[in-house]
Coordinates of C-alpha atoms and ligand atoms in Angstrom, one line a residue:
X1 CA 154.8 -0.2 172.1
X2 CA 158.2 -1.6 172.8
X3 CA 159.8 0.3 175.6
X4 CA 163.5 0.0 176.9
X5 CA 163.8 1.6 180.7
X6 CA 167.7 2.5 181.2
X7 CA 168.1 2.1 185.1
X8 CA 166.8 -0.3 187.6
X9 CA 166.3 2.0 190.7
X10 CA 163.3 3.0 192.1
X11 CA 162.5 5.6 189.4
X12 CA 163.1 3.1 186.6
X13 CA 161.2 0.3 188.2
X14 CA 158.3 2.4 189.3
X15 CA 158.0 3.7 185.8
X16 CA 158.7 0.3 184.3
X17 CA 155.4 -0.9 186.2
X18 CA 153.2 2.4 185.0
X19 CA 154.0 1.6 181.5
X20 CA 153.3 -2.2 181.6
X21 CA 149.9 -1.1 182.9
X22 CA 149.5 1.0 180.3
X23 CA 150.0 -2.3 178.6
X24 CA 153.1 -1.5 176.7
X25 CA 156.0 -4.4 176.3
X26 CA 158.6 -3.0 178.6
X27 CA 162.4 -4.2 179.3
X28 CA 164.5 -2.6 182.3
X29 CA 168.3 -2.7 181.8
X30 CA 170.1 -2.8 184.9
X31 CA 173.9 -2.2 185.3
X32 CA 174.2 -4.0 188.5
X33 CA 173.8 -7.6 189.6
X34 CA 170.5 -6.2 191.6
X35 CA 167.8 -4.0 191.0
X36 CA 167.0 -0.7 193.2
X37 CA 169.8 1.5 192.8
X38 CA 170.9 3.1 196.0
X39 CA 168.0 1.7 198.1
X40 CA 168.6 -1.3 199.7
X41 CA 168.6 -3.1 203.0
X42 CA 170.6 -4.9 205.2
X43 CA 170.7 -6.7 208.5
X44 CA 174.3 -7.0 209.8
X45 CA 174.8 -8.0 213.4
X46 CA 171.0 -7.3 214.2
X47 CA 171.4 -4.1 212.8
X48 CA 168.7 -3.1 209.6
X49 CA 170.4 -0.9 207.8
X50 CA 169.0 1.3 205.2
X51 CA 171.4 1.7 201.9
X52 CA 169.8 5.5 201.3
X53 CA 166.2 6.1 201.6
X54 CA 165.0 4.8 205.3
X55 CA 160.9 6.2 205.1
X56 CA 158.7 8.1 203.4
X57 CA 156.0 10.5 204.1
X58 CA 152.3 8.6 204.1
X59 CA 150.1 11.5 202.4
X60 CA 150.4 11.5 198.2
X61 CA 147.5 9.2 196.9
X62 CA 149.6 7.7 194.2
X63 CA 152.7 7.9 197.0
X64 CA 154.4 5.4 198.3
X65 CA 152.6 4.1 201.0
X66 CA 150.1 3.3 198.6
X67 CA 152.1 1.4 196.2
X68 CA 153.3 -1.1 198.8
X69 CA 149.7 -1.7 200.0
X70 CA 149.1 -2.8 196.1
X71 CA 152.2 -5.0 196.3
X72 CA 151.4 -6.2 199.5
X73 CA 154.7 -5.2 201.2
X74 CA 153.9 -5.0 205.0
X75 CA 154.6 -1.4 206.1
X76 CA 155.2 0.3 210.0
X77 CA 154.5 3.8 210.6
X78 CA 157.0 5.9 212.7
X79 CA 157.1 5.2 216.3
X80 CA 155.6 8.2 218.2
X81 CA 158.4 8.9 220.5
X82 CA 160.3 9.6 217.1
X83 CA 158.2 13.2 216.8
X84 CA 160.9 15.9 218.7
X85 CA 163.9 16.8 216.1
X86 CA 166.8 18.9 217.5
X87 CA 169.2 21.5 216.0
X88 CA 172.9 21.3 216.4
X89 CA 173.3 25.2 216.8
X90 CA 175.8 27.4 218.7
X91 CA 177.8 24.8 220.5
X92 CA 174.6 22.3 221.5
X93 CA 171.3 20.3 220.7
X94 CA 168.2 22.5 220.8
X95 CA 164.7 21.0 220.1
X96 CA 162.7 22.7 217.3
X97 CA 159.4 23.8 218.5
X98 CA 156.5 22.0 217.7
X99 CA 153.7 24.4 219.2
X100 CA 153.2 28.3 219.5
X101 CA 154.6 28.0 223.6
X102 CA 157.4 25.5 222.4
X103 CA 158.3 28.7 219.8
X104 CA 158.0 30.9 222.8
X105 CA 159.5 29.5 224.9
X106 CA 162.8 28.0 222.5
X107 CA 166.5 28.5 221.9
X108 CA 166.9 28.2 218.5
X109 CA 165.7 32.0 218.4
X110 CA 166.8 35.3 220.4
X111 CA 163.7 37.4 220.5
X112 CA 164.2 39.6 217.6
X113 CA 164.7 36.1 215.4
X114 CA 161.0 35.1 216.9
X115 CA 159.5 38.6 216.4
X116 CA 161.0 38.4 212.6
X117 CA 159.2 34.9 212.5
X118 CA 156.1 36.5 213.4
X119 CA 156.5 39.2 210.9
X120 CA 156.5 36.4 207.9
X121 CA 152.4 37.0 206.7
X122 CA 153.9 40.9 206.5
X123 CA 156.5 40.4 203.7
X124 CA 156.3 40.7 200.4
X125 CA 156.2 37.8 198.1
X126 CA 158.4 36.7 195.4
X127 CA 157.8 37.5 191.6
X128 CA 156.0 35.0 190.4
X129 CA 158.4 32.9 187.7
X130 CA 161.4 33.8 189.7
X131 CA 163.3 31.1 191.3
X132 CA 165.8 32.1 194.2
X133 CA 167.7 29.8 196.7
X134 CA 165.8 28.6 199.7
X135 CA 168.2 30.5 201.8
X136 CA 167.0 34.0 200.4
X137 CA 163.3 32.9 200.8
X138 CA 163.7 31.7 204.3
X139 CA 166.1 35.3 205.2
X140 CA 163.4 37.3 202.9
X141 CA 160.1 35.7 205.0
X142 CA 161.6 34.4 208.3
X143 CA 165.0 36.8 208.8
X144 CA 168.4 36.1 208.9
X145 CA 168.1 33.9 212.1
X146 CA 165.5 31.4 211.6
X147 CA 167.4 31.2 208.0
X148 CA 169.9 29.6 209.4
X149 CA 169.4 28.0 212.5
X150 CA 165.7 26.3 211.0
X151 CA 165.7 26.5 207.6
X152 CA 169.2 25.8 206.2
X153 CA 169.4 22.6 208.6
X154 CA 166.1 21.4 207.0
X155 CA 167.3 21.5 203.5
X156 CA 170.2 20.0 204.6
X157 CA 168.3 17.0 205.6
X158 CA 167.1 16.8 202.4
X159 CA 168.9 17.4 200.1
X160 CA 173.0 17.3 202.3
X161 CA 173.2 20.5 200.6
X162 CA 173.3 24.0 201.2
X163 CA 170.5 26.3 201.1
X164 CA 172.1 28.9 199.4
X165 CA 172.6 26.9 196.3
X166 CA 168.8 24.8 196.6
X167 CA 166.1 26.0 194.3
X168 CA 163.0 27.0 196.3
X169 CA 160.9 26.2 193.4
X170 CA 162.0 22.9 192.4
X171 CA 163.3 21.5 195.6
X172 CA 160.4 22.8 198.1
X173 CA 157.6 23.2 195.4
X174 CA 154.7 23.8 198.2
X175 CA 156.7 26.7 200.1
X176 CA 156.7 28.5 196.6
X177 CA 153.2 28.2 195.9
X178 CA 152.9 29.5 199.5
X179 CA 155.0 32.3 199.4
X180 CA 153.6 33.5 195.8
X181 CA 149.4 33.1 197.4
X182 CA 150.7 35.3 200.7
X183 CA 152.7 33.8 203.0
X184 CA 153.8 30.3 204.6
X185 CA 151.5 31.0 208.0
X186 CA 148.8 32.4 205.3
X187 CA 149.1 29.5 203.3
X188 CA 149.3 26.9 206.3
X189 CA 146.3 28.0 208.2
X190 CA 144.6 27.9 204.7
X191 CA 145.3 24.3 204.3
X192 CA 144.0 23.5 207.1
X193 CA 140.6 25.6 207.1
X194 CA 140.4 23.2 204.0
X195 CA 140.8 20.5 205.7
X196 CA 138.2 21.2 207.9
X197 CA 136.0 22.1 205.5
X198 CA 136.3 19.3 203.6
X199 CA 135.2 17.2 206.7
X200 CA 132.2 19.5 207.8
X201 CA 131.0 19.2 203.6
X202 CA 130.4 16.2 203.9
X203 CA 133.8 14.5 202.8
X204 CA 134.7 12.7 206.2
X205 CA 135.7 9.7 204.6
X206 CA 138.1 11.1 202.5
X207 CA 139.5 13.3 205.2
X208 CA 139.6 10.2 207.7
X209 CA 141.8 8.2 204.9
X210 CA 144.1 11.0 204.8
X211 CA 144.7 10.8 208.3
X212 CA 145.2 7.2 208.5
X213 CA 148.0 7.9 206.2
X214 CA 149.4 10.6 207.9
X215 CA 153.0 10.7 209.5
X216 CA 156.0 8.8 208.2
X217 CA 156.0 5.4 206.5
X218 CA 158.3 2.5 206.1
X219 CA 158.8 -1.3 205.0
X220 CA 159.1 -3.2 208.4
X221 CA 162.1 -5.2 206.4
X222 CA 162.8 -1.8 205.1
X223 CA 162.9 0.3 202.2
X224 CA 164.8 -2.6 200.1
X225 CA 161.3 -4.7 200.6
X226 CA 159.7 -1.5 198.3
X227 CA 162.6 -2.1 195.1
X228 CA 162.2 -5.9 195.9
X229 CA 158.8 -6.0 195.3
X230 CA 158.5 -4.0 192.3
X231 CA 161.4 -5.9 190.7
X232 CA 159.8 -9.6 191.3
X233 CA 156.5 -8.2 190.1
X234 CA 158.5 -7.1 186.5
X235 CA 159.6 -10.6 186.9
X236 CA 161.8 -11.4 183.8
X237 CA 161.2 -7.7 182.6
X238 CA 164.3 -6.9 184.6
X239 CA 167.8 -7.7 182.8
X240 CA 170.2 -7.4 185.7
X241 CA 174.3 -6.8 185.2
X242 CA 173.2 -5.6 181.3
X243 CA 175.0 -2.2 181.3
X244 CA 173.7 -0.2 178.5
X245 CA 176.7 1.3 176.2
X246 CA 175.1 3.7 174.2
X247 CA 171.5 5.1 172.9
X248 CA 171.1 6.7 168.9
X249 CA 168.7 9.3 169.2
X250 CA 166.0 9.0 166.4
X251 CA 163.0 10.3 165.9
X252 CA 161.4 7.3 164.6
X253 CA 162.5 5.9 168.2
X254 CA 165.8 5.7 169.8
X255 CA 168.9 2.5 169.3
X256 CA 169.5 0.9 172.6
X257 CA 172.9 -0.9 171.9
X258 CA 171.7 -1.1 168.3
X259 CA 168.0 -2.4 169.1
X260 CA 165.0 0.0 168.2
X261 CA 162.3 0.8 170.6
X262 CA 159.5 3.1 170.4
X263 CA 160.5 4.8 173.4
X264 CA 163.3 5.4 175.8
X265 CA 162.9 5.7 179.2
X266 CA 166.4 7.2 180.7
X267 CA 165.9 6.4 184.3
X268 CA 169.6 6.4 185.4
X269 CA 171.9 9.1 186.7
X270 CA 172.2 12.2 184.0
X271 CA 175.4 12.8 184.8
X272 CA 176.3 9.1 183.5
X273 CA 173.8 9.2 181.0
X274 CA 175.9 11.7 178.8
X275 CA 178.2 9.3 177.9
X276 CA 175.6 7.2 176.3
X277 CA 174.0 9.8 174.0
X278 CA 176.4 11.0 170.9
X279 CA 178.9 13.6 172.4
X280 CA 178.0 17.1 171.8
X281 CA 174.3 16.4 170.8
X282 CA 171.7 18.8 172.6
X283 CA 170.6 16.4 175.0
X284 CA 173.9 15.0 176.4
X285 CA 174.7 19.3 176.7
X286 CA 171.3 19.4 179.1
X287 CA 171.9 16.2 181.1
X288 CA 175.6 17.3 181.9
X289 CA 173.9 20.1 184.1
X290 CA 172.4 17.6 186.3
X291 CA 174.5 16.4 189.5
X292 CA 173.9 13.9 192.5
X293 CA 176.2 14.2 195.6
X294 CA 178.3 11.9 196.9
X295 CA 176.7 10.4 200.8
X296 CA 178.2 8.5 203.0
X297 CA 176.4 6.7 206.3
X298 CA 177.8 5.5 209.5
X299 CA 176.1 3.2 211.3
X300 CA 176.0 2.6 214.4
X301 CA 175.1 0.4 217.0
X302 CA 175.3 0.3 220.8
X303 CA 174.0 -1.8 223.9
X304 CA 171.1 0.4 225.8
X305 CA 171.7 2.5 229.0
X306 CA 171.7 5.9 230.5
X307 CA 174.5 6.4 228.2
X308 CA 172.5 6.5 225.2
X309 CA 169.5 8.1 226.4
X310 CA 169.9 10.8 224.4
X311 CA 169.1 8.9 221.4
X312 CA 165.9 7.8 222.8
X313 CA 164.2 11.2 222.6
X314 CA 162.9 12.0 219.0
X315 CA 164.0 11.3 215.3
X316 CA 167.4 12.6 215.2
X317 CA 169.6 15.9 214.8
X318 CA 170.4 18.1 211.6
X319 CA 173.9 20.4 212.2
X320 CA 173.6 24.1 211.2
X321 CA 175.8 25.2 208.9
X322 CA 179.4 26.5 210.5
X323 CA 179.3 24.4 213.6
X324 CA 182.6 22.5 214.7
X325 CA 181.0 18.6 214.0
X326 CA 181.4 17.3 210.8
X327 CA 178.1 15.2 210.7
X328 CA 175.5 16.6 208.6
X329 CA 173.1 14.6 210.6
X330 CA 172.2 11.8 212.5
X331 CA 168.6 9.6 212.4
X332 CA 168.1 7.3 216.2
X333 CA 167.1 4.9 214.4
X334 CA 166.2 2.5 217.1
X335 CA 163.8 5.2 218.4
X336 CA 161.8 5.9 215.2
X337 CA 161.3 2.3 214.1
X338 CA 162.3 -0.1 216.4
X339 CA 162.7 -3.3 214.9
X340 CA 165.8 -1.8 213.2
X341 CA 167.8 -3.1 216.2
X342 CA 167.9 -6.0 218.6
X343 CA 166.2 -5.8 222.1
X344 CA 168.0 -3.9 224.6
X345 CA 170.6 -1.9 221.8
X346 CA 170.2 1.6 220.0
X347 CA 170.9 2.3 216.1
X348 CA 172.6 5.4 214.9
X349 CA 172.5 6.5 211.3
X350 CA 175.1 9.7 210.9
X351 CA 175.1 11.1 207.4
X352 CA 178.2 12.8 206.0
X353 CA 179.5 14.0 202.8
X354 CA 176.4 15.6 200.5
X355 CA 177.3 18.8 198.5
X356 CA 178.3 20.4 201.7
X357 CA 181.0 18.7 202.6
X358 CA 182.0 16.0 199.4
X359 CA 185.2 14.9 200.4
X360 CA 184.1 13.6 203.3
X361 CA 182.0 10.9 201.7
X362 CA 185.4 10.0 199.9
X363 CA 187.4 8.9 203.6
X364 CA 187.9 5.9 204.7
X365 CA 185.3 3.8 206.4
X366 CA 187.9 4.2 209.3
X367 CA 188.2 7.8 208.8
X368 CA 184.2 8.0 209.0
X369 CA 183.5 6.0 211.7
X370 CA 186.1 7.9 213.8
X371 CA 184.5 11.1 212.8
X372 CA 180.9 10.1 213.6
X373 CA 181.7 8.7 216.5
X374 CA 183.6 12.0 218.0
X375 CA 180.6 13.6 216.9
X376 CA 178.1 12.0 218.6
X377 CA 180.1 11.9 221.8
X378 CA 179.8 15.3 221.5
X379 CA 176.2 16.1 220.5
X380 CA 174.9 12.7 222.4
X381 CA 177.2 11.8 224.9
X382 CA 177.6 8.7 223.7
X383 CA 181.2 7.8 224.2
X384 CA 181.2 4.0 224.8
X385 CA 182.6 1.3 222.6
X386 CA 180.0 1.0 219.5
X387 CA 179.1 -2.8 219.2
X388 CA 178.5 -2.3 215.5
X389 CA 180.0 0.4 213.3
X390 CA 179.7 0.0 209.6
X391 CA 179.6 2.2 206.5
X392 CA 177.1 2.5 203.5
X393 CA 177.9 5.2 200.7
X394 CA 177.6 6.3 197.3
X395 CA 179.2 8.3 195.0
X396 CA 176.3 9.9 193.0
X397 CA 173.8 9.7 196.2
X398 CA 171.9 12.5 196.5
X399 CA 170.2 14.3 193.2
X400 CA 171.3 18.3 193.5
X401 CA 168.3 21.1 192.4
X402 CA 170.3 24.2 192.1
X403 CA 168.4 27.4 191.7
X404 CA 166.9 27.6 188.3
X405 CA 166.6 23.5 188.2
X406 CA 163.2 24.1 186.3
X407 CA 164.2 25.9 183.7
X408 CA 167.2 23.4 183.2
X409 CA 164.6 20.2 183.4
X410 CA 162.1 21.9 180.2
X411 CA 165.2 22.3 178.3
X412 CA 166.1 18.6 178.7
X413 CA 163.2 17.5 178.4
X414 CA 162.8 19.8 174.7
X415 CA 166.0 18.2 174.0
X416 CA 164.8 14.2 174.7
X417 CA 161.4 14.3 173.4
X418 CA 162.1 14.4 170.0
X419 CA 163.8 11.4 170.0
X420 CA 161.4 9.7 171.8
X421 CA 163.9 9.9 175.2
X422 CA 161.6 10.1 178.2
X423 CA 164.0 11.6 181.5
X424 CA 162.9 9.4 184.6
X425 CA 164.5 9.2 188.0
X426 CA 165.9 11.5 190.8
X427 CA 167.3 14.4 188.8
X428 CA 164.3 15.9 187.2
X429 CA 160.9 16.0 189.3
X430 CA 161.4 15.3 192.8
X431 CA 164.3 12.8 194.4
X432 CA 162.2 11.9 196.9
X433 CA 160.4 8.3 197.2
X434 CA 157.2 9.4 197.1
X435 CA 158.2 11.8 194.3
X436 CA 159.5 8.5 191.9
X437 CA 156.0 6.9 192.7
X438 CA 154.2 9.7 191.6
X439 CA 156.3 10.2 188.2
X440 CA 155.7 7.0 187.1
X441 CA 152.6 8.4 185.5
X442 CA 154.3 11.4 184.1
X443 CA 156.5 9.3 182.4
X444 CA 153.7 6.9 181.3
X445 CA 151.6 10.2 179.9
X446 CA 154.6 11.0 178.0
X447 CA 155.5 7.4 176.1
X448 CA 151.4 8.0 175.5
X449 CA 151.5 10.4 172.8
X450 CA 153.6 8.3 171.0
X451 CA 152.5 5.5 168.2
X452 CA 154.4 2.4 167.9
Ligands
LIG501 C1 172.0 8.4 201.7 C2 170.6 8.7 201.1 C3 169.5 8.8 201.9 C4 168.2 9.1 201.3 N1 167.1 9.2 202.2 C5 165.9 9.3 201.6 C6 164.7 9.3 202.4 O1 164.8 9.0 203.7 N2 163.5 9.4 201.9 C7 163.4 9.6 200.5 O2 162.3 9.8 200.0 N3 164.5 9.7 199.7 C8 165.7 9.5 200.2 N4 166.8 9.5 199.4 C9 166.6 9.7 197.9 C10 166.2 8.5 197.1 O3 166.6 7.3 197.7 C11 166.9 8.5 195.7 O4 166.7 9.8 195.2 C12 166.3 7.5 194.8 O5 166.3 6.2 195.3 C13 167.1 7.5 193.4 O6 166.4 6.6 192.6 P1 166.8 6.6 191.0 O7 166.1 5.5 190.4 O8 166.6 7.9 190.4 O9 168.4 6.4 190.9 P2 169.3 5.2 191.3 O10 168.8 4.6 192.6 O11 170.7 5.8 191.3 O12 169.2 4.2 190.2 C14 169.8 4.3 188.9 C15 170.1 3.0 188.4 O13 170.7 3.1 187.1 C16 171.6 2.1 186.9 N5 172.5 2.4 185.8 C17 173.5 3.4 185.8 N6 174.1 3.4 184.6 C18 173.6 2.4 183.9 C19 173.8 1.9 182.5 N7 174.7 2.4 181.7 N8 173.0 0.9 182.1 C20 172.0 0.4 182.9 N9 171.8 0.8 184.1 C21 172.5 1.8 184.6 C22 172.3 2.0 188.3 O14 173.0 0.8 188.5 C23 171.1 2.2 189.2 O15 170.6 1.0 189.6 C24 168.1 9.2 199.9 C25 169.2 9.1 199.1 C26 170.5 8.8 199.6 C27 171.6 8.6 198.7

């Protein structure tokens, strides 16, 4: 079948390869001179810097990890000294516990916040079908406290949002399924009693491969390497700097600028994407109730020495909400891989803007650096003269799943199906890397059912 994929970023490309395996005759019209969307690297004075997505999580079979091993793309797992994260909270940085003494023992909790933590298998569940905001789910089975100094941070790291507005079903899938079968620590422990069954039953292999892939994942020449390689692979597949105007929806299958294709993959931003489809129709009503946040990121880059020590101690810090910096969070870069940065200097990557705060991703670069670097003078104490400082953003950066997102993706899809429209990309079934990878053969499955 003759298959047009609107979008070149990773959820476009990733499909793009599913369905020429499938052995369908695919074309990928890009808007831009390059392919990959918002991921993209760059070295700049030494400096790699990630355009959005820096790593990804080693674990799904048909993740990531996996699909640069089949295009050969030569891969670094996180450095170990990258494992503490810290809190912004209350004035200063506060690790995040990482073992049952570090939780006793922490400040991110009073007592009663701990003893409310340690109340969570106790609590009721949720109804199942019922989506609420990650907030209430984390106030509901943790309390108010670890709510907002744990949780709401976290899903700010994910998705520069806040929790209040995040679906719990859409956005953290495996903390609903947890919290409907009897809890998180329920749920937890059960995972791993699996695992360890799963070794003792004579599935040690399988067990041992997941743990090779375990931790977090990246290109060494970055995330860029990931789109780079997928793209040369489609080779000539790819049209580059071909916008696409406008898609007729048909049921015999859809008009790309006038030119029929059996189906339609729509792989690019939803919120652009209803200016394509005719105005008013039921699908361009569903995709308008998709968003992506504007991001910015400041990077950067200093010389090494008991200055910057700070940043040499884990992966970074996320800011709780209603705290006097303006940084949502920063990655040291440096520490978790590297190569990022030359010998002897430290990498900083501060991330502004996001739902939570999008003006700020509309500042100046001057504006941003300025505010970044008053920030991390006061979470870090780094205060010296940055030897690189550069800025990376976009205006529809970061995919938004507001509470109910589910319900808003099956009516979409309902609405694109029956003219052979598949939805592809960040908005719908995870934003993450790994989840792009893995929906490549969702969206293959779907253009299946179809004849040319
Ligand atoms: C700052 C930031 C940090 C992130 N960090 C991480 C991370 O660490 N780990 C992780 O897993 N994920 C991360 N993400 C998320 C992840 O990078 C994105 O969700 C994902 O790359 C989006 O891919 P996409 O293909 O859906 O969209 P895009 O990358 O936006 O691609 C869509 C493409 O469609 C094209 N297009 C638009 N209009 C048209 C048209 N009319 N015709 C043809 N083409 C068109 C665009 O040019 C673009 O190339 C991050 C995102 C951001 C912004």
């Amino acid at each position: 079948m003759r298959v047009c994929v609107i979008g070149g970023g990773l959820g476009g490309l990733a499909a793009a390869r599913a369905l020429v395996r499938a052995g369908h005759d695919v074309q990928v019209r890009e808007a831009a001179p390059r392919a990959g969307g918002v991921i993209g690297s760059s070295r700049v004075d030494g400096f790699l810097r990630e355009h959005a997505a820096s790593s990804f999580l080693g674990g799904p079979a048909h993740g990531a990890l996996a699909l640069c091993q089949e295009l050969g793309v030569d891969v670094v797992k996180a450095a170990a000294a990258a494992k503490r994260r810290w809190i912004f909270l209350d004035g200063k940085l506060r690790a995040l516990p990482q073992s049952p003494l570090a939780f006793a023992r922490s400040d991110l909790l009073t007592w009663r916040g701990k003893l409310d933590v340690l109340r969570e298998p106790l609590r009721p569940g949720r109804t199942p079908g019922e989506d609420e905001s990650v907030h209430a789910f984390a106030a509901r089975r943790f309390g108010a406290e670890a709510a907002r100094a744990i949780v709401a941070p976290f899903v700010t790291g994910v998705f520069a949002a806040d929790a209040h507005d995040v679906s719990l079903e859409a956005g953290f899938p495996r903390l609903a399924a947890f919290d409907e079968a009897g809890g998180v620590v329920r749920g937890m422990l059960g995972s791993v009693v699996a695992a360890i069954r799963g070794s003792v039953g004579g599935r040690g292999p399988r067990t041992a491969e997941v743990k090779t892939r375990s931790g977090m994942w990246a290109p060494r020449a970055g995330v860029g390497a990931l789109v780079d390689a997928l793209a040369a692979e489609l080779g000539d597949r790819v049209q580059r700097a071909t916008r696409v105007e406008a898609i007729e929806l048909s049921a015999e299958g859809s008009r790309v600028d006038g030119e029929r294709f059996g189906a339609v993959v729509l792989a690019m931003p939803a919120q652009l994407a209803t200016s394509l489809v005719p105005a008013g129709s039921e699908l361009a009503i569903r995709l308008a109730a998709f968003t992506r946040a504007p991001a910015a990121q400041v990077y950067l880059g200093f010389r090494a020495g008991p200055e910057t020590a700070a940043a040499a101690d884990g992966f970074g810090f996320l800011v709780a909400q209603g705290e006097e910096l303006r940084t949502l969070g920063v990655v040291f870069e440096s520490t978790v891989w590297p190569e990022r940065a030359p010998a002897g200097h430290v990498l900083l990557r501060c991330i502004l803007g996001g739902a939570r705060d999008p003006d700020a991703a509309g500042l100046l670069d001057e504006e941003l650096v300025a505010i970044a670097r008053r920030d991390i003078e006061h979470a870090l104490g780094i205060g010296g003269e940055p030897v690189h400082a550069s800025v990376v953003r976009w205006p529809r950066g970061i995919a938004q799943y507001r509470v109910g997102h589910k319900d808003r993706v099956r009516e979409a899809v309902a609405a694109a199906r029956p003219a052979r429209v598949v939805l592809a990309g960040a908005d719908y079934r995870g934003p993450g890397v790994n989840d792009l990878c893995v929906d490549a053969d969702v969206v293959a499955a779907e253009v299946a059912q179809w004849r040319a």
